[in-house]
Every structure is written in C-alpha cells, then in structure tokens.
Tab-separated table of C-alpha atoms in Angstrom:
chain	number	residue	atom	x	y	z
A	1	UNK	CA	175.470	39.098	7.973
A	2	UNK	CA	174.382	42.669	9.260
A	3	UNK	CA	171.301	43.936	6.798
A	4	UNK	CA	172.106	47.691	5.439
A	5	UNK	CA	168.498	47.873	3.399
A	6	UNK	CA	168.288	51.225	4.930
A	7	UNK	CA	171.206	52.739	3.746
A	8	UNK	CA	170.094	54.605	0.724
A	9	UNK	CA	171.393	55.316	-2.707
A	10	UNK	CA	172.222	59.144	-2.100
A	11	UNK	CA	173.749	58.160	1.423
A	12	UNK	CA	176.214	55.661	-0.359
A	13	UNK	CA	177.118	57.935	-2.830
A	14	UNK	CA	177.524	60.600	-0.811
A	15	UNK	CA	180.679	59.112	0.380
A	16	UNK	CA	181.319	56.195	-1.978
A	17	UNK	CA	185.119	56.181	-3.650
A	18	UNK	CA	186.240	55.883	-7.344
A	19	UNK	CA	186.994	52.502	-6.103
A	20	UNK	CA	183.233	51.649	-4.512
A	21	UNK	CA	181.574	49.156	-6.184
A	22	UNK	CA	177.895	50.338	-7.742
A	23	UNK	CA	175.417	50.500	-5.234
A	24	UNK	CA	173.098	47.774	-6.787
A	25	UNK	CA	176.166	45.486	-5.984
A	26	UNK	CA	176.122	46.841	-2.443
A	27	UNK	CA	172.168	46.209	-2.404
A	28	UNK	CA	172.732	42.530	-2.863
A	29	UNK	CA	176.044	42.184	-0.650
A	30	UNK	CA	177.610	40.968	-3.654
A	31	UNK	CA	181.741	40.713	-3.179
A	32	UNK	CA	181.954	43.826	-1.348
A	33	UNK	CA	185.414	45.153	0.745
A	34	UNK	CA	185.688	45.301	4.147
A	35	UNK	CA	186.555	49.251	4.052
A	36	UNK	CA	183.382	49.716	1.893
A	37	UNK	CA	181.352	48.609	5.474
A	38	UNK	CA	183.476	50.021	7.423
A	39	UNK	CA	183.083	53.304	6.223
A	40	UNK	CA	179.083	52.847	6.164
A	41	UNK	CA	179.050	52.163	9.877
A	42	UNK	CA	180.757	55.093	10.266
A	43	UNK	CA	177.882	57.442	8.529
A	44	UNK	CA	175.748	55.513	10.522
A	45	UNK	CA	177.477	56.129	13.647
A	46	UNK	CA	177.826	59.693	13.241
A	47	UNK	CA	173.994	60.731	12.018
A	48	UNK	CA	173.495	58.812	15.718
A	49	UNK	CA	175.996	61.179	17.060
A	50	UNK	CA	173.888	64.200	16.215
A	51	UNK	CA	171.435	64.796	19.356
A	52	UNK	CA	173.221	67.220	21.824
A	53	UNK	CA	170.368	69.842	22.688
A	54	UNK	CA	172.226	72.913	21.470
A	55	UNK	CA	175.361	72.195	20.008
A	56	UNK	CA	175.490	73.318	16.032
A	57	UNK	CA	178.953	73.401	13.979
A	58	UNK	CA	178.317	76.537	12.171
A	59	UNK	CA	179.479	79.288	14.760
A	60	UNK	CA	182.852	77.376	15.175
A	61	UNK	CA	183.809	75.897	11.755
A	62	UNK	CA	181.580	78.299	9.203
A	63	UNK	CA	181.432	81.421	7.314
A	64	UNK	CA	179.536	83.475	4.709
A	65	UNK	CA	180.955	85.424	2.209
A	66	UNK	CA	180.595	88.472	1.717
A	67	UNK	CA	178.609	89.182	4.712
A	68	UNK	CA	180.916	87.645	6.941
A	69	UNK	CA	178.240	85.593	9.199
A	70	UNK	CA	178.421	82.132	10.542
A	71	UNK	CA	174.541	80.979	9.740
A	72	UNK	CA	171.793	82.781	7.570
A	73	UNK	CA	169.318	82.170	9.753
A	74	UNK	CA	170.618	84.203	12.365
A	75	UNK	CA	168.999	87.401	11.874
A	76	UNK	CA	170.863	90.407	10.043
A	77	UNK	CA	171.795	92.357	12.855
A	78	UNK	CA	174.776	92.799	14.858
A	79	UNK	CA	175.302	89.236	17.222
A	80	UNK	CA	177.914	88.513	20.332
A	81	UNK	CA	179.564	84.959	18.566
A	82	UNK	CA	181.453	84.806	21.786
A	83	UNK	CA	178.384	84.428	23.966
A	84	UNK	CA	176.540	82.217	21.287
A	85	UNK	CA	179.468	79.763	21.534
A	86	UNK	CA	179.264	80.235	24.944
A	87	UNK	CA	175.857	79.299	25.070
A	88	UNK	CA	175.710	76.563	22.958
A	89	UNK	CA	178.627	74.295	25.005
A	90	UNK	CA	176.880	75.267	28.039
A	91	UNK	CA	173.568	73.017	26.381
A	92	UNK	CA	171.311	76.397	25.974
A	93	UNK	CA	170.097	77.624	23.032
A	94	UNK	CA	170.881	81.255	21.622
A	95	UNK	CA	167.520	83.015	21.258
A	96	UNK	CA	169.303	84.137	18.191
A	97	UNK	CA	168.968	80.203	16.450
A	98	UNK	CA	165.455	80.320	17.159
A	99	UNK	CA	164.822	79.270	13.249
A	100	UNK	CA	165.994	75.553	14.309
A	101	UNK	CA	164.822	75.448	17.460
A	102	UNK	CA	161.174	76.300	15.993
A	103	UNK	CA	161.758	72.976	12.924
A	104	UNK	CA	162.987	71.021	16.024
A	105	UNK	CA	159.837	71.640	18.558
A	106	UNK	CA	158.119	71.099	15.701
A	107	UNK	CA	159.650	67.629	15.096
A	108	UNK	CA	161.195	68.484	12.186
A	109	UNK	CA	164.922	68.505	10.866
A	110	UNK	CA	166.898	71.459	11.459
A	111	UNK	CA	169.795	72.889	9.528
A	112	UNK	CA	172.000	72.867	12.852
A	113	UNK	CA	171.516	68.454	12.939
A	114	UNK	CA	172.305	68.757	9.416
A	115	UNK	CA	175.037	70.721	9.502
A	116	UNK	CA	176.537	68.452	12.758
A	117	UNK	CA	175.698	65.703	10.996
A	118	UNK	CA	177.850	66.692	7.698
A	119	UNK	CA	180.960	68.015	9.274
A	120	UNK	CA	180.811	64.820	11.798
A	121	UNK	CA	181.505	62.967	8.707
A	122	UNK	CA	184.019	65.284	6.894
A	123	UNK	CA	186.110	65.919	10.223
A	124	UNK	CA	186.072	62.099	10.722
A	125	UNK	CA	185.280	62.608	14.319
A	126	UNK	CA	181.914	61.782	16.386
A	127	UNK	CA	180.539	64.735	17.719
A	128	UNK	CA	181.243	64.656	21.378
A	129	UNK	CA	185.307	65.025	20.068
A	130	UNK	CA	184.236	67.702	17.749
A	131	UNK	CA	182.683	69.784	20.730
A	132	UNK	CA	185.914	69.293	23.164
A	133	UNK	CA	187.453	70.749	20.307
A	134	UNK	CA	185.765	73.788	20.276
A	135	UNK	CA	185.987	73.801	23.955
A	136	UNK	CA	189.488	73.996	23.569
A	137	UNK	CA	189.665	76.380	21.168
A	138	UNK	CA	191.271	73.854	18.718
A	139	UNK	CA	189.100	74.507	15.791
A	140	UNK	CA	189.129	76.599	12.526
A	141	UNK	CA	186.349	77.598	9.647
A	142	UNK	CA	186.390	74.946	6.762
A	143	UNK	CA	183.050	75.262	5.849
A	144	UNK	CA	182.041	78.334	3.676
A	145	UNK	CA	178.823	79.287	1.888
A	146	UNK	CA	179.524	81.868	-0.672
A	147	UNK	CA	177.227	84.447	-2.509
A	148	UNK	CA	178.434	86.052	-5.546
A	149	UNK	CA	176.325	87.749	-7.266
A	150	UNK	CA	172.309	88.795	-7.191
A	151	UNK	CA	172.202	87.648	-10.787
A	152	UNK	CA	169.248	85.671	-10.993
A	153	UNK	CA	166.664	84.070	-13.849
A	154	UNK	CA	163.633	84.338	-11.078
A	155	UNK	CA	161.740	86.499	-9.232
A	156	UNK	CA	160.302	84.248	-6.325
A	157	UNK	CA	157.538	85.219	-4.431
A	158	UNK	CA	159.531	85.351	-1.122
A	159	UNK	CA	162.634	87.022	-2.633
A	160	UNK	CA	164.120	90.501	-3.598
A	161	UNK	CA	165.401	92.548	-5.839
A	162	UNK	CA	169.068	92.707	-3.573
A	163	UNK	CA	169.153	88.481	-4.244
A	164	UNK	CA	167.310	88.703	-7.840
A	165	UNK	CA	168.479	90.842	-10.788
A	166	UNK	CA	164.909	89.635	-12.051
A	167	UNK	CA	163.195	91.500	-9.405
A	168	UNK	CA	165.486	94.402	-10.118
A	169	UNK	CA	163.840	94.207	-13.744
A	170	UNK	CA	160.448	93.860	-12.366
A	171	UNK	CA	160.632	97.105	-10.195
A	172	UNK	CA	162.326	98.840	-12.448
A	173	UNK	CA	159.559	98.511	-15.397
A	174	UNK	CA	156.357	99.144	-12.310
A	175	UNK	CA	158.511	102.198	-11.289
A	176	UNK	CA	159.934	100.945	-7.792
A	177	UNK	CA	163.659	101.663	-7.152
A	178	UNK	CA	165.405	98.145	-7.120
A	179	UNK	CA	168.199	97.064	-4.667
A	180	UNK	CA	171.618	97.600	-6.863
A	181	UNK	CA	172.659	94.888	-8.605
A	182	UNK	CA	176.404	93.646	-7.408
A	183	UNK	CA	179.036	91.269	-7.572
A	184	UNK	CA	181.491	89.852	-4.899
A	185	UNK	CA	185.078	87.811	-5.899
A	186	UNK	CA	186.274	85.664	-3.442
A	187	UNK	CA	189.822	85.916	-2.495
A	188	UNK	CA	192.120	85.293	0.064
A	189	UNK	CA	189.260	85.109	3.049
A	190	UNK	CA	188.579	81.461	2.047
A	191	UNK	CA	191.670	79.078	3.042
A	192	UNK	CA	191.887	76.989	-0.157
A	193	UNK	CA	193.827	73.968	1.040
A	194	UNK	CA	191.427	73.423	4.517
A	195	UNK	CA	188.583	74.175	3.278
A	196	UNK	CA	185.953	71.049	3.723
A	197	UNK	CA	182.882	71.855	2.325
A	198	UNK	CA	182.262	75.124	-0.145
A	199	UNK	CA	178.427	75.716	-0.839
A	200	UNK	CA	177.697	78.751	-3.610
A	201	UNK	CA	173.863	80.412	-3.467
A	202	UNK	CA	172.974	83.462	-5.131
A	203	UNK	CA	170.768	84.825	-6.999
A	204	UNK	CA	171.427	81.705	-9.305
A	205	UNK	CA	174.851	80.377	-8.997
A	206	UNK	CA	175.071	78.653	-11.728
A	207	UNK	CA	174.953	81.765	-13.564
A	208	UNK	CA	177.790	83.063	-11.776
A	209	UNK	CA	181.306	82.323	-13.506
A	210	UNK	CA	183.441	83.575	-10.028
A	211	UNK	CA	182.150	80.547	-8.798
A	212	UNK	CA	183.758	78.026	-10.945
A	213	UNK	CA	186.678	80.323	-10.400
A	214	UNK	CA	186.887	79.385	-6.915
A	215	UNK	CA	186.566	75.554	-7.617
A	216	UNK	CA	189.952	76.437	-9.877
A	217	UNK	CA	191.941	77.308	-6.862
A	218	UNK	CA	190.419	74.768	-5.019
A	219	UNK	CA	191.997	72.166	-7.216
A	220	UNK	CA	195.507	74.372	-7.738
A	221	UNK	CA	195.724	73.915	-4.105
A	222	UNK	CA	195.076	70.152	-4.738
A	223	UNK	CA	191.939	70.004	-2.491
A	224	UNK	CA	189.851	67.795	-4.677
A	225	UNK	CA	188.004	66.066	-1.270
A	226	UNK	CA	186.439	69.439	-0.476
A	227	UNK	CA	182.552	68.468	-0.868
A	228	UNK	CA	181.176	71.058	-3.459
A	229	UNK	CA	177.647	72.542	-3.328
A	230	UNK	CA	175.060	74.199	-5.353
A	231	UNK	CA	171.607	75.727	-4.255
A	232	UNK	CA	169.601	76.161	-7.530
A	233	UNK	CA	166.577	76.936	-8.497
A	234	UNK	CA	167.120	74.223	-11.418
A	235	UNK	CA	166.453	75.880	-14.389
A	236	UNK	CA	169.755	76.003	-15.519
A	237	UNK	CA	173.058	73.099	-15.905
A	238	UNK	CA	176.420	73.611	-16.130
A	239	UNK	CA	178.165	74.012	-19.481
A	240	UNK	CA	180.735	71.410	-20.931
A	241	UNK	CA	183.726	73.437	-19.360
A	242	UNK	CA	182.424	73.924	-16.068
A	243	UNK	CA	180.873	70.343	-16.039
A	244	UNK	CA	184.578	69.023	-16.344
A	245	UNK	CA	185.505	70.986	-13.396
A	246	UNK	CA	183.240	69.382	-11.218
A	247	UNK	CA	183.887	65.848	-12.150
A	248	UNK	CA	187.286	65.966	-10.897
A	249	UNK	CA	185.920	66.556	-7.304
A	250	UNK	CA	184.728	63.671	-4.851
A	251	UNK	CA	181.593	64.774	-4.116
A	252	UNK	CA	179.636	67.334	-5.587
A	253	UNK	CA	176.357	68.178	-4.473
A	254	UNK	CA	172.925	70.303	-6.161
A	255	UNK	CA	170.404	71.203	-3.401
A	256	UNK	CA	167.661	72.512	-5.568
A	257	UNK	CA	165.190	74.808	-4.123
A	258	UNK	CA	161.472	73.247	-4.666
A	259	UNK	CA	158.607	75.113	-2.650
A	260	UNK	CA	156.134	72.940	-4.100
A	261	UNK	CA	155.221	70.425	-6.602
A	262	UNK	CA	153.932	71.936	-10.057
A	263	UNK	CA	152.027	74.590	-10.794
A	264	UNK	CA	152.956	75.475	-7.001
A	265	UNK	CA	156.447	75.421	-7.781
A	266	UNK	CA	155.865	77.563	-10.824
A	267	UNK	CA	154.109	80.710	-8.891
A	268	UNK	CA	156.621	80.361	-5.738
A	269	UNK	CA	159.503	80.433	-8.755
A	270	UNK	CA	157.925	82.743	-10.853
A	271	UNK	CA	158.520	82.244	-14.291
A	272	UNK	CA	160.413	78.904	-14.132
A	273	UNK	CA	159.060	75.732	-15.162
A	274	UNK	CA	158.436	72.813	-13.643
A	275	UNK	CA	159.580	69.569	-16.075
A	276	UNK	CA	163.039	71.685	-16.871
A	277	UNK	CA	163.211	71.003	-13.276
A	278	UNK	CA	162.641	67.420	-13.502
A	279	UNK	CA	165.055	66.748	-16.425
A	280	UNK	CA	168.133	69.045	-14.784
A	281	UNK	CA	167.207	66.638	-11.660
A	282	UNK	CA	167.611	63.721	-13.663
A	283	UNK	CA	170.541	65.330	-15.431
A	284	UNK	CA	172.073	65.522	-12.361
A	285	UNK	CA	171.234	61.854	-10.991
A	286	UNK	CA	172.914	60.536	-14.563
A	287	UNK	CA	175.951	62.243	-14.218
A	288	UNK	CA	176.517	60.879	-10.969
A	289	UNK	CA	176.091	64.135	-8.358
A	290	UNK	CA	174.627	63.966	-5.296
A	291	UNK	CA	170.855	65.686	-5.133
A	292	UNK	CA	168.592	67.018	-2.373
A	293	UNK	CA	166.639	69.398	-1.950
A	294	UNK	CA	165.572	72.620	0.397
A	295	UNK	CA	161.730	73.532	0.850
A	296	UNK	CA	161.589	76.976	1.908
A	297	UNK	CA	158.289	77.166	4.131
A	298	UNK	CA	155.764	80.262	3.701
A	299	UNK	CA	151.876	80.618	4.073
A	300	UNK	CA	152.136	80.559	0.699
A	301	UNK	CA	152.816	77.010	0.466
A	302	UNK	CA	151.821	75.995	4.041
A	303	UNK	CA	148.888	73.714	2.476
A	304	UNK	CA	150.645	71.829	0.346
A	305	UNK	CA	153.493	70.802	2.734
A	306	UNK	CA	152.413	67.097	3.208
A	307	UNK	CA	152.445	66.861	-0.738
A	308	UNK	CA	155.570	68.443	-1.346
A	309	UNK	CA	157.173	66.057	2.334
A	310	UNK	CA	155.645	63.313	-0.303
A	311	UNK	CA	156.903	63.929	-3.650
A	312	UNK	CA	160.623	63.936	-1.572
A	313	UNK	CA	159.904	60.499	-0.576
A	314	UNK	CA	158.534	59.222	-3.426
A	315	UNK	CA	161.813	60.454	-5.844
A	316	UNK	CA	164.020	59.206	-3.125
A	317	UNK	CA	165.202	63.385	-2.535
A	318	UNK	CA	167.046	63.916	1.175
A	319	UNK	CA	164.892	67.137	2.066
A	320	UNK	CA	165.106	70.217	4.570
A	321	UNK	CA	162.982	73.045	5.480
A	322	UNK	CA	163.919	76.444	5.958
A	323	UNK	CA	160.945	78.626	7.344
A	324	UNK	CA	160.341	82.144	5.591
A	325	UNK	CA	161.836	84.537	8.465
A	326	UNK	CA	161.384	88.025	6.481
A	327	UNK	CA	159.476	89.854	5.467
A	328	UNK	CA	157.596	88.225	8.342
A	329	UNK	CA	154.105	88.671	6.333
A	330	UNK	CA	154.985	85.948	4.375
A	331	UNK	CA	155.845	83.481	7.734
A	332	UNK	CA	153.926	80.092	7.682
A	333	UNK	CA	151.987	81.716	10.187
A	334	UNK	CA	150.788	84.562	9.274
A	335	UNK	CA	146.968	83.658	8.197
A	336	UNK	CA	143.968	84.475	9.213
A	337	UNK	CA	142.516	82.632	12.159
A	338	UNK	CA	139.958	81.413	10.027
A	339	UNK	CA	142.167	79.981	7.609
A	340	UNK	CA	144.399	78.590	9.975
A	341	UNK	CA	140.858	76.625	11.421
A	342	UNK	CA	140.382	75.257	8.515
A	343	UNK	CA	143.948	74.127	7.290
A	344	UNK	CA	143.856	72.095	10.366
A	345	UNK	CA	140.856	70.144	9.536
A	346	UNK	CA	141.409	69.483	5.990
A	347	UNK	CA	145.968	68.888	7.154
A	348	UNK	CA	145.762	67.800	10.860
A	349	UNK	CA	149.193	66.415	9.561
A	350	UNK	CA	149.731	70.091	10.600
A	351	UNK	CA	148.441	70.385	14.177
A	352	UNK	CA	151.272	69.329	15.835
A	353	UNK	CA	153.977	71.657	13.820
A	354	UNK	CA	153.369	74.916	15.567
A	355	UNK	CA	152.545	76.052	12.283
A	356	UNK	CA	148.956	76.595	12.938
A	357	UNK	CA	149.197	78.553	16.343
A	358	UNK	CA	147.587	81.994	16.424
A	359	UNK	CA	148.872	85.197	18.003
A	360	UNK	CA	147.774	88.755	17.298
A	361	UNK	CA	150.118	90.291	15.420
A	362	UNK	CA	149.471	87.159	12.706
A	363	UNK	CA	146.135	89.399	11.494
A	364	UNK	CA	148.090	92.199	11.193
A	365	UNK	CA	151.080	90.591	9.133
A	366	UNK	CA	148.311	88.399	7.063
A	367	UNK	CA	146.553	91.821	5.581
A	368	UNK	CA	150.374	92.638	4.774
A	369	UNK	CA	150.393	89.395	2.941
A	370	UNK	CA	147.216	89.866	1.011
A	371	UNK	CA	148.408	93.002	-0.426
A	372	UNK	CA	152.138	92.012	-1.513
A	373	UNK	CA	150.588	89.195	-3.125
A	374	UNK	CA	147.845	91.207	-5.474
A	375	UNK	CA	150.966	93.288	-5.971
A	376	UNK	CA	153.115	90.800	-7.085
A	377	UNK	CA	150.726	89.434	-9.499
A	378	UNK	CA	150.287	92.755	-11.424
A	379	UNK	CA	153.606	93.053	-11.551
A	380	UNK	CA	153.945	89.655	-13.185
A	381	UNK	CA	150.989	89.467	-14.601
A	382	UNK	CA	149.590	86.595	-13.383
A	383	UNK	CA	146.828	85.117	-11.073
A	384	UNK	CA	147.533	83.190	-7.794
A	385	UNK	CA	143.795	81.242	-8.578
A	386	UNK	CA	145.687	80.121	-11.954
A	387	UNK	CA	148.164	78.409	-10.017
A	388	UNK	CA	146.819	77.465	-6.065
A	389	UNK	CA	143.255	77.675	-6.700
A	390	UNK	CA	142.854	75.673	-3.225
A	391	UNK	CA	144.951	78.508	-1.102
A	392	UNK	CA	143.371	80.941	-3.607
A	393	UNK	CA	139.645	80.030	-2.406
A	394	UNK	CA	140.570	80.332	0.705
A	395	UNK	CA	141.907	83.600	0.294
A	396	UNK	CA	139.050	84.599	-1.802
A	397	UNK	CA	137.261	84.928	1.613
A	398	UNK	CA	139.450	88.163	1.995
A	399	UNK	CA	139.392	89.857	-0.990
A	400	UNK	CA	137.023	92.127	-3.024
C-alpha cells in the first residue's frame, strides 16, 4: 500500500471533510475511503505543480482592500499590472516582485509558491491549466486580503502608527503627530458568492467587528467553502458569537505573526506576551482551525532566525517569511559590516541566504537603525539588552 507518513496533520486538515475520518486513523491506514486518498494525491500533486520560474496567482486572481493592490509586497507606488502579467507568462520576473525573488535565491519559500500552491488546490486545477487560463483571459479575483481598521493592541518594532492605533498612542504621549486612525467597510467590491479564499490583517483583526461582518454575507450568499483567514498577533481569541461564525465554515485558518521565540517575540511585539501566545495557539489547535505562522524578517531578529526556523518544526507550525521592506533601516541587511562578520561565524546557517551580503548604503541605513531603536525604547520604556542581550552586545559596539 502507498506510505503517506509525510503527509502532515495541518496538511490533512487543511482539506479534510466533516466526513474525514481523524487523522490518527489516517496515520495507521485504518478503514479509510477511497476519496479520502484520492483527494491527498491531489494536494500532493499540486504543491509538485508549483515550480514555473515566474508565474504567481496574485496579479490575476487577488485583491486588497482598501488599497486596491494585487500583492503587499509590491511596493506602494503606482505599477503597470498589464505589463507584470505580461511578464510573468512570458517566464520573467517583474523587478517589482523582487521580495520573492530575494526568499527564492535565497532558497527559501516565497509567498508567490505559496500563494500558487493554495489557489492550485482551491481552483481544483494543476497549475499549468491555471496559467492558460490567464493566458486567455478566462480568470477573475477570488482571493481577497482585507484591512479594516489600524486598531491594534501592539506597537511592533517594525510597524506604524497608520497600521497601529497603539503607536498612535505612543506618539501622541512623546509629542509626534500620529498617522490618523481609520476604518474601512467592505461592500460590494468583494464578490460574495466567488470568492475562494478571504484573509483579514490589520492592525489586529480580531479586534475588528466589520470583519465578522463580512463572514455574515459570506454565508447569506451560502459560500461556506470559502477558506477563511486571520493574521494575528495572538494575543487575543474570538468571542462566543464570533467563534460560532467560524465553525460553520470548512476551513478556517490563524496565521499568527511570531518574529521570534520569547523574550524576542516580546520586544519585536512590544507589549504582548509570549505564553498568551502559546495558549491562543493551542486554543486554536483544540478547536479544530488550521494554524501557521508568518516570520517577518528584520536585523532585528536576523540572529535568531535558525531558532525561530526551529521552534516551527518542533510545534509542527507550516511557516513563511516575509522580509522587512520599509523603512529599509530595519532590512535584514542593514548591519554593520562588522556585525554582519561575525553573525556569519557564530550562524553560517546564514551564509548562503544573501542575508549577510554587504553594500554601502547598508552603513548608512544601519546608523538609521541604531537611532530608531534607542528611540523606540524611550518611548516604551524599555531596554533592547533586557530582551536580546546577544544582538544587544553586539550592538553595544556602536553605542555610547
């Protein structure tokens, strides 16, 4: 009989059926239907499917709301879509999706194999179809990521006051003019019946009721397959009334944003805490919801990236990186020279990311660094030694 030991517990449930048996039964290949493996080897087949060289989903099936862009990680300035398609089903790659191409050259996973690799699945068509769709024009946006609100419980070291009402607070008291707070209610610019996959961000969107109100016309319109996402900074659950509405959808998903393990996790997330983390995780896990997990990557947290990669693994937590693309002093590479010597010594785990690779205006960017940091701890009063006192000594080689 075929062996599926690699198929993981998230990966089943990810696409498992009310009428799935549990996935310890699947373990041991105890009684299970024939759909149940034919639906495996599908997933299989399709995260296969995944390796055209420039090819990403997002500027043919996506949107974000409000701002109206296909992918974040394009940068926020005006962009031809037409010629970026263009590109893309030509096999080049947009200098504007340099942010994956960077992950990818560095041998990591991008969000554009991610991305093909989820609406693969939900489209229920191997990639190669998918792209002769969009050759001939046959496609349409069912994917949406939605942001509706700056409200926000955190004041992370690579955030702002226009995607943290905490921030706002923080400014306000040390006498810096905030970005304005605001709101955004989605209406008729999401198509509730097609839509496949709905992810909500923020600030915190858990704190932000407008987004259980578009699960509500999600499920007037009947569309309880659309796969629901969160991305949380996991301080926070759902209440009773809200937890009900997300039980009646297939698959329901909370990407929680960990930088770090710890005490890292607690500067980077500034003032959260670290086991209310843990138990909203677990929360989660028992209440049957999918969980992974996005690491956003900053010279911040550069040093610790091998025992973050391991803390995935070792809690069984899918995992993707999203580099730090502004303000670029906080990039994973803008150190020092020096410092950058020495991380690759004491992480050669590192050498071969890119990561590490020196350029002038790095020096320039790093001094930057050094003095939104000192700034950011007065303001929160609060010492970076408290909390990286590895990073911090190396840093200490900098400052008076």
């Amino acid at each position: 009989m075929k062996s599926y030991d690699h198929v993981t517990q998230q990966d089943y449930e990810n696409i498992a059926g009310p009428d799935w048996p549990p996935f310890d039964r699947f373990q041991q290949q105890d009684r299970i239907p024939d759909f149940v493996y034919q639906e495996i080897d599908h997933m299989l087949h399709a995260s296969t499917k995944s390796s055209h060289p420039s090819f990403c989903v997002l500027p043919f099936y996506a949107m974000e709301l409000p701002k109206r862009k296909h992918c974040c990680l394009i940068p926020n300035k005006i962009y031809d879509i037409t010629s970026i398609r263009q590109q893309m089903l030509a096999g080049q790659r947009p200098t504007e999706c340099s942010a994956c191409w960077r992950l990818e050259d560095a041998g990591q996973r991008s969000d554009r194999q991610l991305k093909n690799s989820m609406l693969d699945f939900y489209l229920d068509k191997d990639l190669d179809r998918v792209i002769e769709d969009c050759r001939s024009g046959t496609y349409e946006v069912i994917s949406y990521k939605i942001d509706t609100s700056n409200t926000c419980n955190a004041a992370c070291v690579t955030c702002n006051s226009g995607l943290s009402s905490t921030w706002g607070q923080l400014e306000n008291k040390h006498g810096i003019q905030p970005r304005k707070n605001w709101r955004y209610q989605p209406g008729t610019d999401i198509n509730y019946a097609t839509a496949r996959s709905i992810t909500f961000r923020g600030g915190e969107p858990l704190l932000s009721a407008a987004n259980f109100d578009v699960l509500e016309r999600l499920l007037e319109q009947g569309n309880t397959e659309c796969f629901v996402g969160f991305v949380t900074n996991g301080s926070v659950r759902p209440n009773d009334s809200q937890l009900r509405l997300l039980k009646r959808f297939k698959a329901v998903n909370f990407c929680y944003s960990i930088d770090g393990t710890g005490a890292v996790f607690e500067y980077l997330r500034w003032p959260l805490n670290w086991i209310t983390l843990i138990n909203n995780i677990d929360w989660a896990r028992g209440q049957g919801f999918i969980v992974s997990a996005n690491h956003t990557l900053s010279n911040v947290n550069l040093m610790y990236y091998k025992q973050t990669v391991q803390w995935f693994i070792e809690n069984d937590i899918d995992w993707h990186v999203t580099e730090v693309e502004g303000p670029p002093y906080l990039s994973p590479r803008s150190l020092s020279a020096e410092i950058k010597q020495r991380l690759s010594v004491q992480h050669p785990d590192l050498l071969n990311t890119g990561w590490l690779a020196h350029s002038p205006g790095d020096d320039n960017n790093f001094q930057l660094f050094l003095q939104s940091i000192a700034q950011q701890d007065r303001m929160k009063k609060i010492s970076i030694k408290d909390y990286l006192p590895e990073f911090s000594d190396l840093l200490g080689l900098y400052q008076s």
